[in-house]
PDB file of C-alpha atoms and ligand atoms in Angstrom:
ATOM      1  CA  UNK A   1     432.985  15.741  37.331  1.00 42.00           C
ATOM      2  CA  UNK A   2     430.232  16.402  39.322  1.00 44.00           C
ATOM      3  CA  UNK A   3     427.075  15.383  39.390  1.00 45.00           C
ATOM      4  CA  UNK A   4     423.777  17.228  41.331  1.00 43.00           C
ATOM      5  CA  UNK A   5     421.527  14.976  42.525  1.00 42.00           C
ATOM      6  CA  UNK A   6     417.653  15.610  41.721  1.00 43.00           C
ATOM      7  CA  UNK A   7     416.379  16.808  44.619  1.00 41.00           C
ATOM      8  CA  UNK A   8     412.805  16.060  42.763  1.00 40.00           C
ATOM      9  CA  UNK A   9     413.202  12.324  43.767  1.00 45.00           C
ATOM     10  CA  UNK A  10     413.789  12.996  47.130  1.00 52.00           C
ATOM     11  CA  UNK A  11     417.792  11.687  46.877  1.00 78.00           C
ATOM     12  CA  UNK A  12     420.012  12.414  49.502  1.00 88.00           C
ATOM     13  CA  UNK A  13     423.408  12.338  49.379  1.00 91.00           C
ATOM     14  CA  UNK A  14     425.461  11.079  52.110  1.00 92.00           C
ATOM     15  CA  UNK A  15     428.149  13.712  53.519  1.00 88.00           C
ATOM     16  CA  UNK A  16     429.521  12.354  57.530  1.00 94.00           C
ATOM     17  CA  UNK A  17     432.143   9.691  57.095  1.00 95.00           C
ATOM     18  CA  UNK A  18     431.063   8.237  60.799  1.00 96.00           C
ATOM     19  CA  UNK A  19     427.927   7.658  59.264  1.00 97.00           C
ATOM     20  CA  UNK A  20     429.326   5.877  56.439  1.00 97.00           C
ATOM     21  CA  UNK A  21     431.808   3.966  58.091  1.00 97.00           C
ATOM     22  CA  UNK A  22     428.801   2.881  60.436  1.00 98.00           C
ATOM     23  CA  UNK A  23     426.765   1.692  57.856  1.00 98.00           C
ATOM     24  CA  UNK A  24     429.310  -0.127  56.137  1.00 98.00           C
ATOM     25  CA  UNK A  25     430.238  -1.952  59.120  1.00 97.00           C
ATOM     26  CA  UNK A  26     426.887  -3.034  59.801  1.00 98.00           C
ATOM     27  CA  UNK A  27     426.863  -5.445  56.589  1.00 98.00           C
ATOM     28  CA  UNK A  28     428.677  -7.686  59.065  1.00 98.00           C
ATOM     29  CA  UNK A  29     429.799  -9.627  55.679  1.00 97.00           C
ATOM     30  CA  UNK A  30     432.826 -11.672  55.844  1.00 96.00           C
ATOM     31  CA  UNK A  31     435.331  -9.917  53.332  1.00 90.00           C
ATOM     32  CA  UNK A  32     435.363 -12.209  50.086  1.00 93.00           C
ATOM     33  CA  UNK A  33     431.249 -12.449  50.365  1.00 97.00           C
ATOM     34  CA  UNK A  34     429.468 -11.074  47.646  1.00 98.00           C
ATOM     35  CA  UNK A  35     427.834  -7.460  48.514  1.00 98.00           C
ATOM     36  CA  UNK A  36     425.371  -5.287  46.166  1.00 98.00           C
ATOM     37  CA  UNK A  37     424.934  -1.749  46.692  1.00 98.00           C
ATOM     38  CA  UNK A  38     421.323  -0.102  45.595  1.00 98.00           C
ATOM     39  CA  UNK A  39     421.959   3.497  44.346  1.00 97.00           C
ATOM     40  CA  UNK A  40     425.444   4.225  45.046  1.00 97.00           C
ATOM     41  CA  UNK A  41     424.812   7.414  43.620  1.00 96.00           C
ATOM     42  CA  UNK A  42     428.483   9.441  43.504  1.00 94.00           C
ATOM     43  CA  UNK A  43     429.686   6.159  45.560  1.00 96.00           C
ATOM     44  CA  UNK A  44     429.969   8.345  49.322  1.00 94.00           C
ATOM     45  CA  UNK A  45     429.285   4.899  50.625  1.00 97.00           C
ATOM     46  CA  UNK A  46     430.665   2.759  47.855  1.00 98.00           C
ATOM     47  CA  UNK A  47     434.527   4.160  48.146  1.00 96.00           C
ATOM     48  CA  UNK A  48     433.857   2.520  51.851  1.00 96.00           C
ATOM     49  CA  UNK A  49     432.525  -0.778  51.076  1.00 97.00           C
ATOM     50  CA  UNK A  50     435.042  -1.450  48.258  1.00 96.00           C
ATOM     51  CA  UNK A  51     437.577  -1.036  50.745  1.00 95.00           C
ATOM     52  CA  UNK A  52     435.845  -3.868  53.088  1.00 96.00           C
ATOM     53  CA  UNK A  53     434.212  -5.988  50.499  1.00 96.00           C
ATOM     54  CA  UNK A  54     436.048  -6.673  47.211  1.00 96.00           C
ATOM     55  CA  UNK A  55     433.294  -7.970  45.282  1.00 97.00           C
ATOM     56  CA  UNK A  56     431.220  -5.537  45.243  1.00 98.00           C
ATOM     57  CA  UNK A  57     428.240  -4.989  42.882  1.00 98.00           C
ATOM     58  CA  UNK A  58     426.488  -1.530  42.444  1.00 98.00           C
ATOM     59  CA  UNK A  59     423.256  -0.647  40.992  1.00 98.00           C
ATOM     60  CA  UNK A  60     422.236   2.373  39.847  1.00 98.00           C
ATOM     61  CA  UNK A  61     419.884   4.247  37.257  1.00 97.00           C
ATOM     62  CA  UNK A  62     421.405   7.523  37.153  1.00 96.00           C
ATOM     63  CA  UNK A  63     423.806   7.338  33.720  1.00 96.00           C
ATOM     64  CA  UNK A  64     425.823  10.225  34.766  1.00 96.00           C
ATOM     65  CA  UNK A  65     426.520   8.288  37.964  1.00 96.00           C
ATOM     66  CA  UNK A  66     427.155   4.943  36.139  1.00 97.00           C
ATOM     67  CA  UNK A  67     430.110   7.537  34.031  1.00 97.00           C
ATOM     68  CA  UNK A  68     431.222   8.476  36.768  1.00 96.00           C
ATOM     69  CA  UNK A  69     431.509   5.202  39.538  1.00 97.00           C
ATOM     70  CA  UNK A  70     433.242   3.747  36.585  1.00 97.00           C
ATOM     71  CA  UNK A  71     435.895   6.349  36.121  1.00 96.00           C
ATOM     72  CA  UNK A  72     436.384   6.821  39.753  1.00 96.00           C
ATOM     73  CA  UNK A  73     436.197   3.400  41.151  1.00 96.00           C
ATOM     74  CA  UNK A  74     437.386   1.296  38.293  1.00 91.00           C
ATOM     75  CA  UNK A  75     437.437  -2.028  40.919  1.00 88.00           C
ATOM     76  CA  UNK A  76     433.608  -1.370  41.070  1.00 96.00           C
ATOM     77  CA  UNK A  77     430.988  -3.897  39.244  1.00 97.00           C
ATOM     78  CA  UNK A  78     428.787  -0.975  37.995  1.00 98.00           C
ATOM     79  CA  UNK A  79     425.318  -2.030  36.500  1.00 97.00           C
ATOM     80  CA  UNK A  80     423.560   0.487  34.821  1.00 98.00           C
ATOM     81  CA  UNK A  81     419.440  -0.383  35.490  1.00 97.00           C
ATOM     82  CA  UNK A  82     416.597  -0.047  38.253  1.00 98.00           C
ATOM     83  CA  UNK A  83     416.949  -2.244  40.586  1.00 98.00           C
ATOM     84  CA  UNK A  84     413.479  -3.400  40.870  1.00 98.00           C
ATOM     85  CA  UNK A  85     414.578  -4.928  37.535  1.00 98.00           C
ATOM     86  CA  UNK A  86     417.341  -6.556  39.508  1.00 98.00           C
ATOM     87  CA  UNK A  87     416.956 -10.876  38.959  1.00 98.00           C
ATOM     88  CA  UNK A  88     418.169 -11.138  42.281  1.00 98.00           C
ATOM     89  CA  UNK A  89     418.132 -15.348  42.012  1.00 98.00           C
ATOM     90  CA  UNK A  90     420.254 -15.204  38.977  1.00 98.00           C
ATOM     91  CA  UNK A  91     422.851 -12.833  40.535  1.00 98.00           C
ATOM     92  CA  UNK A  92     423.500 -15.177  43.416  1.00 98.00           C
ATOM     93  CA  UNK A  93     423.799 -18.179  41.275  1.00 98.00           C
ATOM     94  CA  UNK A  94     426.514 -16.438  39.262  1.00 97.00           C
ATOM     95  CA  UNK A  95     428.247 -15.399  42.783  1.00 97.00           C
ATOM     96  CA  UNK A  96     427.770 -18.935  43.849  1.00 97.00           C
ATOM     97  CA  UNK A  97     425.832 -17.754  47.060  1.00 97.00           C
ATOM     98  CA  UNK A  98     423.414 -15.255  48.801  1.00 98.00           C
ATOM     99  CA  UNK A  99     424.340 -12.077  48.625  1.00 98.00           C
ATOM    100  CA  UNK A 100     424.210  -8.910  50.998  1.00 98.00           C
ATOM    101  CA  UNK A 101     422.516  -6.102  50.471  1.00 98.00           C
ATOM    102  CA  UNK A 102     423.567  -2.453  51.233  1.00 98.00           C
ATOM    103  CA  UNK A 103     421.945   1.019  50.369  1.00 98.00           C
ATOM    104  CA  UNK A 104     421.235   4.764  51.385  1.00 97.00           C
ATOM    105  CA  UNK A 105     417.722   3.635  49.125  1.00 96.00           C
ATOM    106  CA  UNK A 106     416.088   6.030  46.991  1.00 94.00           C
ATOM    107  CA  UNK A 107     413.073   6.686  49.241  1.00 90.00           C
ATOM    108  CA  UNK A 108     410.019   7.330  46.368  1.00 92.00           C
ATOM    109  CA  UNK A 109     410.351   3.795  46.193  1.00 95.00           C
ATOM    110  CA  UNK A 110     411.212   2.295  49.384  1.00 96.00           C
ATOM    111  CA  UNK A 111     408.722   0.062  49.681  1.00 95.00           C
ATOM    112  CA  UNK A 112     408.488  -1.801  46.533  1.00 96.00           C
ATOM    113  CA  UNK A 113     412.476  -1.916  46.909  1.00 98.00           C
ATOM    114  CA  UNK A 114     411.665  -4.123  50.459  1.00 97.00           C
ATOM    115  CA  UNK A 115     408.792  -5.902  48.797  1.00 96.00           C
ATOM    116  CA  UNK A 116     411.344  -7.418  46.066  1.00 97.00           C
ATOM    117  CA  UNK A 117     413.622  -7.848  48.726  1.00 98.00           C
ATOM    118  CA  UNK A 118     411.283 -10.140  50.520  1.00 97.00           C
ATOM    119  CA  UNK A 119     410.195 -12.020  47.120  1.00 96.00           C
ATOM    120  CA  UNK A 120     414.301 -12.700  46.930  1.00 97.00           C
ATOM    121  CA  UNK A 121     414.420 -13.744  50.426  1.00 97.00           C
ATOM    122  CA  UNK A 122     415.633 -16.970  49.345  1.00 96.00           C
ATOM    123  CA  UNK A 123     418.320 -15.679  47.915  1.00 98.00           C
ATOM    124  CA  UNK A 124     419.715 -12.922  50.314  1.00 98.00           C
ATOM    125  CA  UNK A 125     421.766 -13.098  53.442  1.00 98.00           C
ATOM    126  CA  UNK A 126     421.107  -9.656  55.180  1.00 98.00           C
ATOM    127  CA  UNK A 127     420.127  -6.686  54.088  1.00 98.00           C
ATOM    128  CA  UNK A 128     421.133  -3.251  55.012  1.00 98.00           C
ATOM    129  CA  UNK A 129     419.786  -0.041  54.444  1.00 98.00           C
ATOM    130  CA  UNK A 130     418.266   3.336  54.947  1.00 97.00           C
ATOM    131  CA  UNK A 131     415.166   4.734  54.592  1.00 97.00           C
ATOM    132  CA  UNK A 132     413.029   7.367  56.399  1.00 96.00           C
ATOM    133  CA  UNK A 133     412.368   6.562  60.092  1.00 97.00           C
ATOM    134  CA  UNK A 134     408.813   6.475  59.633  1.00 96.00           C
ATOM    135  CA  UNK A 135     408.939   3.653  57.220  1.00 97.00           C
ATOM    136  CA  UNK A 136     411.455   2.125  59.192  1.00 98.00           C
ATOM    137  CA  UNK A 137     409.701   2.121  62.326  1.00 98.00           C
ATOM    138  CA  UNK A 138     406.702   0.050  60.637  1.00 98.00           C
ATOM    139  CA  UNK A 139     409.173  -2.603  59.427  1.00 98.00           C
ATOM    140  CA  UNK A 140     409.475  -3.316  63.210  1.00 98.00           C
ATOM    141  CA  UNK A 141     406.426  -2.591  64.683  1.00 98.00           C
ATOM    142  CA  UNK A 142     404.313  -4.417  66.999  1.00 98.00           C
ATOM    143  CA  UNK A 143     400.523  -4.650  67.611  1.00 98.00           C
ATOM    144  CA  UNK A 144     398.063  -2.253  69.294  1.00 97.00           C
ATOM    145  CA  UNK A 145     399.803   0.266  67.646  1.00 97.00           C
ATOM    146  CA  UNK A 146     399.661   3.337  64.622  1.00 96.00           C
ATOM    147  CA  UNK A 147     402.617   2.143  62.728  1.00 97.00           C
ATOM    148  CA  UNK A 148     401.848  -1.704  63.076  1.00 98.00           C
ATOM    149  CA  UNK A 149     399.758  -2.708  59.674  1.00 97.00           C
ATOM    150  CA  UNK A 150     400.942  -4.229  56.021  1.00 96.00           C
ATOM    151  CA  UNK A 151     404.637  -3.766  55.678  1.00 96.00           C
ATOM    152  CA  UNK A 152     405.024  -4.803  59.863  1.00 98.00           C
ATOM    153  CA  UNK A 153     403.738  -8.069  59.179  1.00 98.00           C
ATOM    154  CA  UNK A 154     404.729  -9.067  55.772  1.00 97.00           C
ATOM    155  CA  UNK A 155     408.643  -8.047  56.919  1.00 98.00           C
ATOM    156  CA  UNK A 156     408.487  -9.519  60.068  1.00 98.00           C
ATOM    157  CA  UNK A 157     407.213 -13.122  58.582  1.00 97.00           C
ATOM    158  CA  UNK A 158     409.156 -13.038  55.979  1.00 97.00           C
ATOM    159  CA  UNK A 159     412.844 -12.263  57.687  1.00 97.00           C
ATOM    160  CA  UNK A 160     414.273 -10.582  60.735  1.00 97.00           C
ATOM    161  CA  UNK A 161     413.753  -6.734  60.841  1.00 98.00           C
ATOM    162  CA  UNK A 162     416.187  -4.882  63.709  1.00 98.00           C
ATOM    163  CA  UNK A 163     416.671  -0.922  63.281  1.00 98.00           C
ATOM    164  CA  UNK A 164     420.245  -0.313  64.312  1.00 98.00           C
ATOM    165  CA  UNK A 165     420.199   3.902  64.222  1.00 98.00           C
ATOM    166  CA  UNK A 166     418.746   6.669  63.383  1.00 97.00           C
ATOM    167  CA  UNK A 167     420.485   8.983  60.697  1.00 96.00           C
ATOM    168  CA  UNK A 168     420.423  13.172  61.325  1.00 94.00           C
ATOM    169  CA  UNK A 169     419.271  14.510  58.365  1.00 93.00           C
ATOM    170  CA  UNK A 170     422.035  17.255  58.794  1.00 92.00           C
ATOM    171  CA  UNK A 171     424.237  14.515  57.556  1.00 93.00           C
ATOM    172  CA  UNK A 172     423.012  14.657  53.312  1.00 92.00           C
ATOM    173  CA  UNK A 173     423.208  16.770  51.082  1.00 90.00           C
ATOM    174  CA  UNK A 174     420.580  18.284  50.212  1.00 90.00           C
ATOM    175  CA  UNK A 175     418.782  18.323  53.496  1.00 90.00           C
ATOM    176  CA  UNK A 176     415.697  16.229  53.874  1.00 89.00           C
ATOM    177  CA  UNK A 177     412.680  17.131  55.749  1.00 89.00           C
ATOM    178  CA  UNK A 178     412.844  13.799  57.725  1.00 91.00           C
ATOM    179  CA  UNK A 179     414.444  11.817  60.014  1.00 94.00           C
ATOM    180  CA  UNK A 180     416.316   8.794  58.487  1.00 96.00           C
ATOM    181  CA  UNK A 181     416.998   5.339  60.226  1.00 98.00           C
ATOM    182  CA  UNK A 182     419.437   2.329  59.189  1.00 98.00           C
ATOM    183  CA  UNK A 183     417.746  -1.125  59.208  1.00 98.00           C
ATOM    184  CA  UNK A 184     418.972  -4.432  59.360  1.00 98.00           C
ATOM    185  CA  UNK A 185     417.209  -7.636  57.210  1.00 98.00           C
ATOM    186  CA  UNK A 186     418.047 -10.723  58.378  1.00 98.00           C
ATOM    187  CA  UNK A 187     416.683 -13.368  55.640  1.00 98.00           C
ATOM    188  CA  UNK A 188     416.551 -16.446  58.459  1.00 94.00           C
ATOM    189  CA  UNK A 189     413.596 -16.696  58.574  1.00 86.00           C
ATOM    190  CA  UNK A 190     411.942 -20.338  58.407  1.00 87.00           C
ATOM    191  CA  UNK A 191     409.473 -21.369  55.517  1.00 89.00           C
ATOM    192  CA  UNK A 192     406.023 -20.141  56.537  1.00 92.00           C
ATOM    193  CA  UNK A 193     404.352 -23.249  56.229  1.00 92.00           C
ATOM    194  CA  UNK A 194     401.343 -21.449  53.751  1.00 95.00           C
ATOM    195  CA  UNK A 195     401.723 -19.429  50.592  1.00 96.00           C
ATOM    196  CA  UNK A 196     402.942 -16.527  50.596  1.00 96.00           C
ATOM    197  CA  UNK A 197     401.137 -15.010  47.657  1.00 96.00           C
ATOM    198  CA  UNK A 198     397.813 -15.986  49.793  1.00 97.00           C
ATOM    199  CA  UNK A 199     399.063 -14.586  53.346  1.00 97.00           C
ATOM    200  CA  UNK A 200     399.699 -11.362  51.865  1.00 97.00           C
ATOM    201  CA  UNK A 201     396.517 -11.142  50.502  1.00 97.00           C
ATOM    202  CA  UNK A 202     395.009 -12.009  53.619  1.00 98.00           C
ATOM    203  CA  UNK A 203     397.071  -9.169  55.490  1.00 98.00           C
ATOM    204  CA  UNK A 204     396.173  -7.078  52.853  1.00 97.00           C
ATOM    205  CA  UNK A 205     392.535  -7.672  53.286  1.00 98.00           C
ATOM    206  CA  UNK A 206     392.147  -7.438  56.842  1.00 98.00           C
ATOM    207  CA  UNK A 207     394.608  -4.293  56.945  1.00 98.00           C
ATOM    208  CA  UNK A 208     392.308  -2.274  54.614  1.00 96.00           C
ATOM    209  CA  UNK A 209     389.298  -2.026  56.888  1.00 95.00           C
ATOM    210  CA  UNK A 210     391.872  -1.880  59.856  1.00 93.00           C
ATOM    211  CA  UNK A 211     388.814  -0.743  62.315  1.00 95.00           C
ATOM    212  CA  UNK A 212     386.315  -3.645  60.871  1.00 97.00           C
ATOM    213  CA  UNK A 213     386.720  -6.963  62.811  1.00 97.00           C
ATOM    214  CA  UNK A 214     388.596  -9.595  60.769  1.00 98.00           C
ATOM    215  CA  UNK A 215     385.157 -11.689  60.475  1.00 97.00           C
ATOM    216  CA  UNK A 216     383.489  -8.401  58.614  1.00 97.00           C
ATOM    217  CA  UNK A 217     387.261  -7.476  56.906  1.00 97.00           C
ATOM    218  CA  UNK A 218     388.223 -10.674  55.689  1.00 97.00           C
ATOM    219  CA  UNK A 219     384.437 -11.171  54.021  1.00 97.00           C
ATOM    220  CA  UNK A 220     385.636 -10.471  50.276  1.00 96.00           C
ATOM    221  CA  UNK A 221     387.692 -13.896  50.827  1.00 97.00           C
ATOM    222  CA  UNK A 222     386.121 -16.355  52.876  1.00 96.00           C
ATOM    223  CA  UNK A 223     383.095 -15.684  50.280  1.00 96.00           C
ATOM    224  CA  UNK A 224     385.085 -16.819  48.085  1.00 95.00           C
ATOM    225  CA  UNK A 225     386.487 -19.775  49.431  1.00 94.00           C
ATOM    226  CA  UNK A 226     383.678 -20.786  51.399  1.00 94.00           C
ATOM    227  CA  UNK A 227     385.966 -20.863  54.426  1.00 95.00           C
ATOM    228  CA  UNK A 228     385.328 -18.785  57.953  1.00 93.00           C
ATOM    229  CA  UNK A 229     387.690 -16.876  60.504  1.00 96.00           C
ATOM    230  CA  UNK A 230     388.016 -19.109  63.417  1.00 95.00           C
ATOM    231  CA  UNK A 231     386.009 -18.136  66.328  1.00 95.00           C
ATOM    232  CA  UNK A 232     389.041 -16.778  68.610  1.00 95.00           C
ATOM    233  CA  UNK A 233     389.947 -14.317  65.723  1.00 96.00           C
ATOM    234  CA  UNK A 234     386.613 -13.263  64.052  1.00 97.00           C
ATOM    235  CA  UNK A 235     385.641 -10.490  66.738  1.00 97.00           C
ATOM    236  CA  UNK A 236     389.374  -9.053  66.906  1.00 97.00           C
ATOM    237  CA  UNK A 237     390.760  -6.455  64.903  1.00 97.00           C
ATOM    238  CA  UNK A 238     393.914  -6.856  62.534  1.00 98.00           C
ATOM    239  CA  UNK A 239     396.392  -4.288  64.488  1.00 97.00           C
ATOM    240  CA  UNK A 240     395.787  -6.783  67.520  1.00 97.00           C
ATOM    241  CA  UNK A 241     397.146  -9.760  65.577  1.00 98.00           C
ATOM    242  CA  UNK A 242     400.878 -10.751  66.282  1.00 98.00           C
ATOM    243  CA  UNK A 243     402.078 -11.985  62.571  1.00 98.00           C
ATOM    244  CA  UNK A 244     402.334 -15.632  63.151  1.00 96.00           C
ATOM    245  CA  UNK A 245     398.647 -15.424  63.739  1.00 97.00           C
ATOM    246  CA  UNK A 246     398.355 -14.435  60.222  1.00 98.00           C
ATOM    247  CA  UNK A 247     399.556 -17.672  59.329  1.00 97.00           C
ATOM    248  CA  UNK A 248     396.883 -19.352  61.129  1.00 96.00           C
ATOM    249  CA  UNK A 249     394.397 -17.078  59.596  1.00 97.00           C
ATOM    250  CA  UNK A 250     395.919 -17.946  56.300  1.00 97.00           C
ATOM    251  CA  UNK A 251     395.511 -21.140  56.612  1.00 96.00           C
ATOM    252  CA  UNK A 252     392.158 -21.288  57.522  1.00 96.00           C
ATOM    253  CA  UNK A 253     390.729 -19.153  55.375  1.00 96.00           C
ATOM    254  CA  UNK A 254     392.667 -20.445  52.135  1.00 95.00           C
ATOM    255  CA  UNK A 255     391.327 -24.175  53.618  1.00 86.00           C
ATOM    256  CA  UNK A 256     395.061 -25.551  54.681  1.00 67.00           C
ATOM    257  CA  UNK A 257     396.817 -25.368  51.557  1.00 44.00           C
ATOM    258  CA  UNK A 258     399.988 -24.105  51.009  1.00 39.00           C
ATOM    259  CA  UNK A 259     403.761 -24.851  51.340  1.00 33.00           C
TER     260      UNK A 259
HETATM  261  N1  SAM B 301     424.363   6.076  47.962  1.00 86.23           N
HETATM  262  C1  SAM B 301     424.406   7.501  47.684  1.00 86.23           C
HETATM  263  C2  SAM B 301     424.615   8.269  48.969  1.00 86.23           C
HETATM  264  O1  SAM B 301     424.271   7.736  50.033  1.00 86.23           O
HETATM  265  O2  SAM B 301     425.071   9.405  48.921  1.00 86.23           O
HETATM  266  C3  SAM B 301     423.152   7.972  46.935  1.00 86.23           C
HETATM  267  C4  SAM B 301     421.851   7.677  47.624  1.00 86.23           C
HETATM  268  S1  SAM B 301     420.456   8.438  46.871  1.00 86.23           S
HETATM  269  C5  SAM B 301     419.369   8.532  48.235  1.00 86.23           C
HETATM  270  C6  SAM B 301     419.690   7.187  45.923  1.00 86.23           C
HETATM  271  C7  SAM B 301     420.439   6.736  44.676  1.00 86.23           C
HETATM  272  O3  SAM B 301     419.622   5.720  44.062  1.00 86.23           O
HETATM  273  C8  SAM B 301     420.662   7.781  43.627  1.00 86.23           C
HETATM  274  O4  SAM B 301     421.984   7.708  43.186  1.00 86.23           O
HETATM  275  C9  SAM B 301     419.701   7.429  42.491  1.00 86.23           C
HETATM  276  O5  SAM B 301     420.173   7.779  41.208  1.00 86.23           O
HETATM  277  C10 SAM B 301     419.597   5.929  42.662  1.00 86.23           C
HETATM  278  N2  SAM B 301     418.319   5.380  42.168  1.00 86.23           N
HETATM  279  C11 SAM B 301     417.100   5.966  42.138  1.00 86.23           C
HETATM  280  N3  SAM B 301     416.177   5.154  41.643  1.00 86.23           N
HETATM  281  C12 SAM B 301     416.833   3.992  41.356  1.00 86.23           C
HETATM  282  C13 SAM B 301     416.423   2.752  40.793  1.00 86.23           C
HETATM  283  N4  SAM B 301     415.158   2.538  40.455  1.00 86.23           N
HETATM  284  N5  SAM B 301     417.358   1.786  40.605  1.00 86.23           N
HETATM  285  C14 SAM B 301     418.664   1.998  40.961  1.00 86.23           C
HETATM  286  N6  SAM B 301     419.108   3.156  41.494  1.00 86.23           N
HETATM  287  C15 SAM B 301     418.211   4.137  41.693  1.00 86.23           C
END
């Protein structure tokens, strides 16, 4: 059977088996751990993980592709839905611990894939996966510069963001315009000591008047909670925060509270 991807999405197929075998072996899972792959598509990379990871769980919208995994790789834990549907806490409690994460994502929604990642933090070991290098290079940004802003800071306080390679994009099928990268999220990161519902908003804030100082930016919440920016942050600007600093800023803003 086969199946043509809709180039419409944006999906891109994976073709080079280095570049599979690569990304496979940068789970870094031990073999009996429990691994989910987002969007396994025709399963280029799925054949490769079975082989390394036993219990493997795919996810994947695409019906034909369900039919067809199923046939092909009858080993395979297909489960036919969108992932940002996934109930990522219930799936580890079933496996009995946190899982690991694998994908060649579906890149029209690559960020609110990594923003449910983060929500599951608690609940995920590491995360692998690929996305276009632009997006990736935010995830690991630092400050004072273009790509450093929302998605920098909320990855990097909320687990450990390391790009391992960049991908050619002569290696898929159909050909993408960009660059792709593989990136690694490590979910070790300690609690953050405020809430995170209230440091995002914060980051948020600040972020969306990036060339405003934070005591101008951040007006819409410290009118709110009566609060100010501290004195050593008011006059700077948000790309010239390092993310912990958020924290602070969260805290004082939001009056302390948190956990
Ligand atoms: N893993 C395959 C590969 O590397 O060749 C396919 C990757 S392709 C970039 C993305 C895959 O994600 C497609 O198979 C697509 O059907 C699937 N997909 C798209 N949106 C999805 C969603 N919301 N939930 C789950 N899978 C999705």
């Amino acid at each position: 059977m086969s199946i043509r991807p809709k180039k419409s999405l944006g999906q891109n197929f994976l073709r080079d088996p280095n570049t599979i075998r690569k990304i496979a072996a940068s789970v870094e899972a031990p073999a009996g751990a429990p691994v989910v792959e987002i969007g396994p598509g025709t399963g280029a990379l799925t054949e490769e993980l079975l082989q390394r990871y036993p219990d493997l769980t795919a996810i994947e919208v695409d019906e034909r592709a369900v039919e067809h995994l199923r046939e092909t790789l009858p080993g395979l834990d297909v489960q036919h839905g969108d992932v940002l549907d996934t109930d990522w806490a219930s799936l580890a409690e079933e496996k009995g611990e946190k899982l690991w994460v694998v994908g060649n994502l579906p890149y029209y929604i690559t960020s609110p894939i990594l923003f449910s990642l983060l929500d599951a933090r608690r609940h995920l070991r590491r995360a692998v996966v690929m996305m276009q290098k632009e997006v990736a290079e935010r995830l690991v940004a630092v400050p004072h510069t273009k790509a450093y802003g929302i998605l920098s800071v909320q990855t990097q306080l909320l687990c450990r963001p390391t790009l391992l390679f960049d991908v050619s994009r002569h290696v898929f099928h159909p050909k993408p315009d960009v660059t792709s990268a593989v990136v690694a999220l490590d979910f070790d990161a300690p609690n953050l000591g405020v809430d995170v519902e209230q440091m995002r908003r914060t980051v948020r804030t600040a972020f969306n008047q990036r060339r405003k100082t934070l005591r101008n930016s951040l007006k819409p919440i410290t009118s709110e909670t009566g609060f100010h920016v501290p004195d050593y942050l008011a006059g700077q600007r948000p790309e010239s925060l390092e993310p912990a600093a958020f924290v602070s800023l969260t805290r004082a803003i939001f009056g302390g509270a948190g956990a």
